[in-house]
Coordinates of C-alpha atoms in Angstrom, one line a residue:
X1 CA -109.8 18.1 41.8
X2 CA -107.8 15.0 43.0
X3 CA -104.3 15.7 43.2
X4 CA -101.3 13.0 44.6
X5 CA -102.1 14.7 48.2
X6 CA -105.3 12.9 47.8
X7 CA -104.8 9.3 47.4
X8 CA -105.0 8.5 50.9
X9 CA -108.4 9.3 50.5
X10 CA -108.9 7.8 47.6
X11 CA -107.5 4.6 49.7
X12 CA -109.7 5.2 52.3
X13 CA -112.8 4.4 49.9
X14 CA -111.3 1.1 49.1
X15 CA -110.6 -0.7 52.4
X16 CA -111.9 -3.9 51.3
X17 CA -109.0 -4.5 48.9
X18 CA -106.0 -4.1 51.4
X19 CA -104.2 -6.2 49.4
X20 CA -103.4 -4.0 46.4
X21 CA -101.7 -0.8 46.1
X22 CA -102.2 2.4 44.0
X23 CA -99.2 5.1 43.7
X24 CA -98.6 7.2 41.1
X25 CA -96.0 7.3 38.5
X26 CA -94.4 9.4 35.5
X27 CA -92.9 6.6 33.7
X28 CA -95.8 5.8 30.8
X29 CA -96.5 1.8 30.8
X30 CA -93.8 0.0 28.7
X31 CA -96.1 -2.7 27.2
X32 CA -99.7 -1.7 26.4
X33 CA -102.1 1.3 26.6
X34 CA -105.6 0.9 25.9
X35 CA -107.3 4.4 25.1
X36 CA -111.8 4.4 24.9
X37 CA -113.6 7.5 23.6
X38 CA -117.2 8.3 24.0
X39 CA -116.8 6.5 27.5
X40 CA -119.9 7.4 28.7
X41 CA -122.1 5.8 25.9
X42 CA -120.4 2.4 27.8
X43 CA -122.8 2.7 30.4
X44 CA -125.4 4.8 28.4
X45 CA -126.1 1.1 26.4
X46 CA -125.8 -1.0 29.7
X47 CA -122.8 -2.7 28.4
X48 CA -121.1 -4.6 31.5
X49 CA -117.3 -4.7 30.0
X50 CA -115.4 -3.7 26.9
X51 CA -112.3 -5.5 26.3
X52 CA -109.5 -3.9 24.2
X53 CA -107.8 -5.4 21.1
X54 CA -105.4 -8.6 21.7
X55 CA -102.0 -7.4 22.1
X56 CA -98.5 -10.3 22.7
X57 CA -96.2 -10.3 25.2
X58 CA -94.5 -13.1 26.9
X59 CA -95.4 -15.5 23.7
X60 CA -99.3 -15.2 24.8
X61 CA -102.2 -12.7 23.5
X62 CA -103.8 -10.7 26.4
X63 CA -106.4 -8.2 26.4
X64 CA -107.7 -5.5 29.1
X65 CA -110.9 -5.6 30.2
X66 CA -112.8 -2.8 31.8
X67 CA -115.9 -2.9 33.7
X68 CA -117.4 0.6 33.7
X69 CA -119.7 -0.1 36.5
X70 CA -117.4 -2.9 38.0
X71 CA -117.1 -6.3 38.0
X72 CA -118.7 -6.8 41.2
X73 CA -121.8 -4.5 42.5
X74 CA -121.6 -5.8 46.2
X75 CA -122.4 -2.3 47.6
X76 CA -124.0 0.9 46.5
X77 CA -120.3 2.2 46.2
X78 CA -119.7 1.4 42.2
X79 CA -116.5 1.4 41.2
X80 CA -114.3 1.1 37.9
X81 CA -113.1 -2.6 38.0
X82 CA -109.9 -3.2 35.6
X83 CA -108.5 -6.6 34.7
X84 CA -106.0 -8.4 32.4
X85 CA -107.5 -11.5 30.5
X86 CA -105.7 -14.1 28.3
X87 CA -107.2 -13.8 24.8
X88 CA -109.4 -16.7 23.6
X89 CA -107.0 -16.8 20.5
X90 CA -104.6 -18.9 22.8
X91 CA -106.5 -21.8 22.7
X92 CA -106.0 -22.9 26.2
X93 CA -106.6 -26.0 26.9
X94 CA -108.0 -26.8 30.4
X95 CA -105.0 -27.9 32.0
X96 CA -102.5 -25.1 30.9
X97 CA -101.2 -22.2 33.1
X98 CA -99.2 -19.4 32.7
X99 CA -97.6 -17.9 35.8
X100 CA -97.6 -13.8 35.2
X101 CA -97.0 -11.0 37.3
X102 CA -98.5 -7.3 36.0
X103 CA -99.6 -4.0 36.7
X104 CA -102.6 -2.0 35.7
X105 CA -102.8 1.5 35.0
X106 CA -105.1 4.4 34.3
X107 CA -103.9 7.4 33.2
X108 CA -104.3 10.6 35.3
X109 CA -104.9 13.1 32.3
X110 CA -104.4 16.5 34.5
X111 CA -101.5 15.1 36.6
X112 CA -100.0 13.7 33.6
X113 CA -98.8 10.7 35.9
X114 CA -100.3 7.1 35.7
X115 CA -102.5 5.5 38.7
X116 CA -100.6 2.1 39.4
X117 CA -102.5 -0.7 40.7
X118 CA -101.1 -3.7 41.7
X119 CA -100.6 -6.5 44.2
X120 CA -99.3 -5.5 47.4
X121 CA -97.0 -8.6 48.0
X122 CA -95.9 -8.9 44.9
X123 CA -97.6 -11.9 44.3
X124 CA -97.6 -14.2 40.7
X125 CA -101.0 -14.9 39.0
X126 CA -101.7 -17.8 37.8
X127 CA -104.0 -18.2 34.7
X128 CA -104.8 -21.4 33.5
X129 CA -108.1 -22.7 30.9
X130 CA -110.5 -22.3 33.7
X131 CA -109.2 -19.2 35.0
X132 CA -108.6 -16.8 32.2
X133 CA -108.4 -13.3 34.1
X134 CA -107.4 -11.3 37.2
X135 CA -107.5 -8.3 38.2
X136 CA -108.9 -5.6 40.5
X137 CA -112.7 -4.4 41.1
X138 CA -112.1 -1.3 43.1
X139 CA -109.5 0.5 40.9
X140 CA -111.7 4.2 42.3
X141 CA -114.6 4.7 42.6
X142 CA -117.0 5.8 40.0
X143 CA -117.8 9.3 41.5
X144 CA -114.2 10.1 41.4
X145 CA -113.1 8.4 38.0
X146 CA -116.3 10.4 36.2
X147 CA -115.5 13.8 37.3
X148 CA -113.0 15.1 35.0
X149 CA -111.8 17.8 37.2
X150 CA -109.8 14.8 39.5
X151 CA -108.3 14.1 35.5
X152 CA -109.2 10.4 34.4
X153 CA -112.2 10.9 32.0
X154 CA -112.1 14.3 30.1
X155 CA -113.9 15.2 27.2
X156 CA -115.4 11.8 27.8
X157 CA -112.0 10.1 27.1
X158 CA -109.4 7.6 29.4
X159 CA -106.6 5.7 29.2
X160 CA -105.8 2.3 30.8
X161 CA -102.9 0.7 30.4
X162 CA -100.6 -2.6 31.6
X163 CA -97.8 -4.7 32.2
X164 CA -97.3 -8.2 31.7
X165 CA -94.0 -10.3 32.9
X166 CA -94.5 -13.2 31.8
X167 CA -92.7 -16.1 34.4
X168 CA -91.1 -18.8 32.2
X169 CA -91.0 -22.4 33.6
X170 CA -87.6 -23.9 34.5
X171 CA -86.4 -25.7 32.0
X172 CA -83.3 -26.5 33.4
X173 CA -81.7 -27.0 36.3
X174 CA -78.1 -27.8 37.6
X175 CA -76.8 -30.2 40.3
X176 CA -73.5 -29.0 42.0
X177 CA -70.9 -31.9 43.9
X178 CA -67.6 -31.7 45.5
X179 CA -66.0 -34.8 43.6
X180 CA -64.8 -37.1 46.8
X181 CA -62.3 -39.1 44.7
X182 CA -59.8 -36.6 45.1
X183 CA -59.6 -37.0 48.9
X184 CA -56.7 -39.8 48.4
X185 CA -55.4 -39.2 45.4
X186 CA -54.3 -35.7 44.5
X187 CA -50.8 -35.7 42.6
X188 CA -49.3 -36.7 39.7
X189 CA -45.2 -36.6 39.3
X190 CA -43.4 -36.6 35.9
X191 CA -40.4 -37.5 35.3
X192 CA -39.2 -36.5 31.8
X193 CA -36.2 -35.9 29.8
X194 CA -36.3 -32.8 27.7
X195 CA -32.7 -32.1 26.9
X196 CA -30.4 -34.7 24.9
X197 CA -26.6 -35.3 25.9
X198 CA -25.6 -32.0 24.0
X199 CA -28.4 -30.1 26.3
X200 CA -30.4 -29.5 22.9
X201 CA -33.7 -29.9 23.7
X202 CA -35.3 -33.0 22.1
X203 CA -38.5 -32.4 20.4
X204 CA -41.1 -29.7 20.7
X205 CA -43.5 -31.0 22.6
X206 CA -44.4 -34.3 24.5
X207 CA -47.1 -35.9 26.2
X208 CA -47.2 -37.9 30.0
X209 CA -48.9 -41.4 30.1
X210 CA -52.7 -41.1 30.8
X211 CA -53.6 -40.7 34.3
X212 CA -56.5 -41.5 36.8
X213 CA -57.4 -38.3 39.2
X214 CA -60.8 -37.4 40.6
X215 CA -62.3 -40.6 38.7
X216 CA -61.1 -39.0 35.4
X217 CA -58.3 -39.4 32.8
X218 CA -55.6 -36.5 32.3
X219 CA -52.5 -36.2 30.7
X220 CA -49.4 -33.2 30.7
X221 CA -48.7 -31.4 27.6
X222 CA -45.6 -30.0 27.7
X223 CA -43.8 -27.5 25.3
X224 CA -39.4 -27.7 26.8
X225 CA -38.9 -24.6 24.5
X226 CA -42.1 -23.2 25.2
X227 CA -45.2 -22.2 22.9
X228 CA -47.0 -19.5 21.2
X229 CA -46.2 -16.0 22.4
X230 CA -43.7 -17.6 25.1
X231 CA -41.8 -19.4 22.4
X232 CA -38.2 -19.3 23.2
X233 CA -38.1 -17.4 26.7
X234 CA -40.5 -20.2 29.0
X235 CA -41.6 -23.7 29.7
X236 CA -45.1 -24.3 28.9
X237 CA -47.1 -27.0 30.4
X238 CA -50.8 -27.8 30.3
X239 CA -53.4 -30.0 31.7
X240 CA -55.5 -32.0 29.6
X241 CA -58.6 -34.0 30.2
X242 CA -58.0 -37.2 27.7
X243 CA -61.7 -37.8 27.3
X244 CA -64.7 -35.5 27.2
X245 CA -66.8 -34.8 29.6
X246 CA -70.6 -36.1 28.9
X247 CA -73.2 -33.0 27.1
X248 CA -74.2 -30.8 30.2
X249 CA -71.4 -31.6 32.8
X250 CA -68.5 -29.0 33.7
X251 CA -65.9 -29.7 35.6
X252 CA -64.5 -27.1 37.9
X253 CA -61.1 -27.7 39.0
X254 CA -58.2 -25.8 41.2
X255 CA -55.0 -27.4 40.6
X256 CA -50.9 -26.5 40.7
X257 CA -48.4 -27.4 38.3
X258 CA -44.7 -27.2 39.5
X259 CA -41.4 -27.7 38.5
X260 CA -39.8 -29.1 41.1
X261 CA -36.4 -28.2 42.4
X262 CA -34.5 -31.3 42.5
X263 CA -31.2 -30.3 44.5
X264 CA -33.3 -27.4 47.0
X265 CA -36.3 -28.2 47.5
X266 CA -37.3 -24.7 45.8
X267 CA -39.7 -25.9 43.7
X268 CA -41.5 -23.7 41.0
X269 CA -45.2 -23.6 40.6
X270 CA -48.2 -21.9 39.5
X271 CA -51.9 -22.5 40.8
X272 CA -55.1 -21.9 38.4
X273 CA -58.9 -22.3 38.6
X274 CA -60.4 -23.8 35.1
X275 CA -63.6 -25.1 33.4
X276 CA -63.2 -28.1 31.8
X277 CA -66.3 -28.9 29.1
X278 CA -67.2 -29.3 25.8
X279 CA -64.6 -28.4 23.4
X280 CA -62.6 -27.3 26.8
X281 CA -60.1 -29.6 27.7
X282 CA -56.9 -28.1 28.4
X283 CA -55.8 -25.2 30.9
X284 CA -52.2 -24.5 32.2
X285 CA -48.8 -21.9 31.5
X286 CA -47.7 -20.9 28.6
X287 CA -45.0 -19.5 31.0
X288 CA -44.8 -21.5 33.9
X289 CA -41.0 -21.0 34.4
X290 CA -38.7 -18.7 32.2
X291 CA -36.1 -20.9 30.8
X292 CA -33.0 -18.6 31.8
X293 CA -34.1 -20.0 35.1
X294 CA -34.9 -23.5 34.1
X295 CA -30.9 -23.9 32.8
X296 CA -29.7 -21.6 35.5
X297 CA -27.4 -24.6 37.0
X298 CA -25.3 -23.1 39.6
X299 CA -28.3 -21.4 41.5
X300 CA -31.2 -24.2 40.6
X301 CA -31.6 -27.4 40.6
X302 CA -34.4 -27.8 37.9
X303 CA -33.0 -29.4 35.2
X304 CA -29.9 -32.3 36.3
X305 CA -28.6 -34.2 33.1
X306 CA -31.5 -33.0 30.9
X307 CA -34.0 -34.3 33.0
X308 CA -36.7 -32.5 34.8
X309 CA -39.7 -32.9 37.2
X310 CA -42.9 -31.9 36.9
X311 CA -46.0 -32.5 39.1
X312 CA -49.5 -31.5 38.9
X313 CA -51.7 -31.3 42.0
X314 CA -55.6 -31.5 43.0
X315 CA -57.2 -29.3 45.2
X316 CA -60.4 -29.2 44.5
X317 CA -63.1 -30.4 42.1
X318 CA -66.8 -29.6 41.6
X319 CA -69.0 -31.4 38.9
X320 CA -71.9 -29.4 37.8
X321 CA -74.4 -31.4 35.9
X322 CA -77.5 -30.0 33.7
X323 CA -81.0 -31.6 34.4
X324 CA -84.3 -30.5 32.8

């Protein structure tokens, strides 16, 4: 009787494919399993292979084919030879491949673990309309796979069984640049008056004149009495891009928005990292300064005669475009 003590022999018999390794395992195979009754009357007929039933994975049919005598009979030393083939219901053309890495299995009845075969390195298979199966010719060795007391064929039954991953092509790809127009140009300063005469604050919200950073076109949203949940108790300022970026580009961007203290030199600011794409085009604060601070006039110098300034700064940029 084989048990797992004895695959090292079992490798022993099966030198000439040094390539491929066999280990057991409990876990049953997750994609197909290919069961054959009345085994023997296989080679009783002289039939040279029986293939299973097609069965999809990876968006192709595939069958197992198993050569009770093997594939190849280069030696007196017969073996059971086991391989995946891609179903004739594809309709390759000659041209096509499909990139596939798998694992074959036969199923150790008395162990109740499964005989895994597969590629020692790892390595993909590549099938194609000329090339429509691969596999393995020495899976064991025909004396050891027909006596059932080593647990593969009892009462004249087996089980084989596989895995298919199937390797998609790329389809896409991205291309990743530092934008080098930022190297001179990094800042834009703001000067804007938010508070009237009274120091009522003059409108909800206003917009900065568009300007050039990076090669693109921004602007500054800003809320003087402060938006959404900060309504009321900050500042909010934001960064805009004032035209969209082209389908397929992001733009990654690390930049600082300040309030800048105009009587200490204390200035206020907050840095971020943001995506700008697609329906993306704005990132900042909603609180970027409290406004108890922003009107606090003996101890800052933030806003003088209802005017403040605010500044926005580039320190990096990285364009990440698709390409297929």
């Amino acid at each position: 009787m084989l048990v797992e003590s004895d695959m090292e022999d079992v490798k022993g018999l099966l030198d000439d494919e040094s390539e491929v390794t066999r280990e057991f395992r409990d876990l049953r195979p997750v994609h197909y399993l290919f069961k054959i009754e009345n085994f023997s009357l296989l080679s009783n007929v002289k039939v040279d292979k029986y293939e299973s039933p097609d069965f999809e994975l990876g968006g192709y049919n595939w069958r197992l084919c198993v050569y009770p005598e093997g594939k190849k009979k280069v030696n007196e030393n017969k073996h059971i030879s086991l391989y995946l083939v891609v179903s004739k219901s594809n309709s390759f053309t000659l041209h096509k491949e499909v990139n596939v890495y798998f694992k074959l299995f036969v199923y150790n009845q008395i162990l109740d673990k499964y005989l895994t075969v597969q590629d020692a390195k790892g390595r993909v298979s590549r099938f194609s309309g000329t090339k429509t199966e691969r596999g393995f010719d020495q899976v064991l060795p025909l004396n050891v796979f027909n006596d059932a007391s080593n647990g593969y064929l009892i009462d004249d039954c087996c089980i084989f069984g596989a895995e298919v991953f199937v390797l998609a092509p790329i389809n896409k790809g991205v291309c990743v640049s530092l934008v080098k127009e930022l190297v001179n140009n990094s800042t834009y300063t703001w000067n804007v008056q938010i508070q009237n005469s009274a120091g009522v604050v003059k409108q909800e919200s206003c917009i900065s004149e568009v300007f050039v950073i990076g090669g693109y076109k921004w602007t500054l949203l800003l809320y003087p009495n402060g938006n959404s949940s900060q309504k009321g108790k900050s500042l909010s300022l934001f960064l805009q891009m004032h035209e969209a970026l082209t389908h397929g580009h992001k733009l990654s961007v690390e930049f600082v928005v300040r309030v800048k203290d105009q009587l200490h030199g204390k200035h206020h600011e907050k840095t971020t990292t943001n995506q700008f794409y697609g329906s993306i085009g704005d990132w900042g604060f909603s609180d970027l300064i409290p406004l108890s601070k922003l009107n606090d006039k003996l101890n800052d110098g933030y806003l003088i005669k209802g005017g403040i300034i605010l500044e926005v700064q580039f320190s990096l940029m990285i364009l990440t475009k698709e390409f297929s």
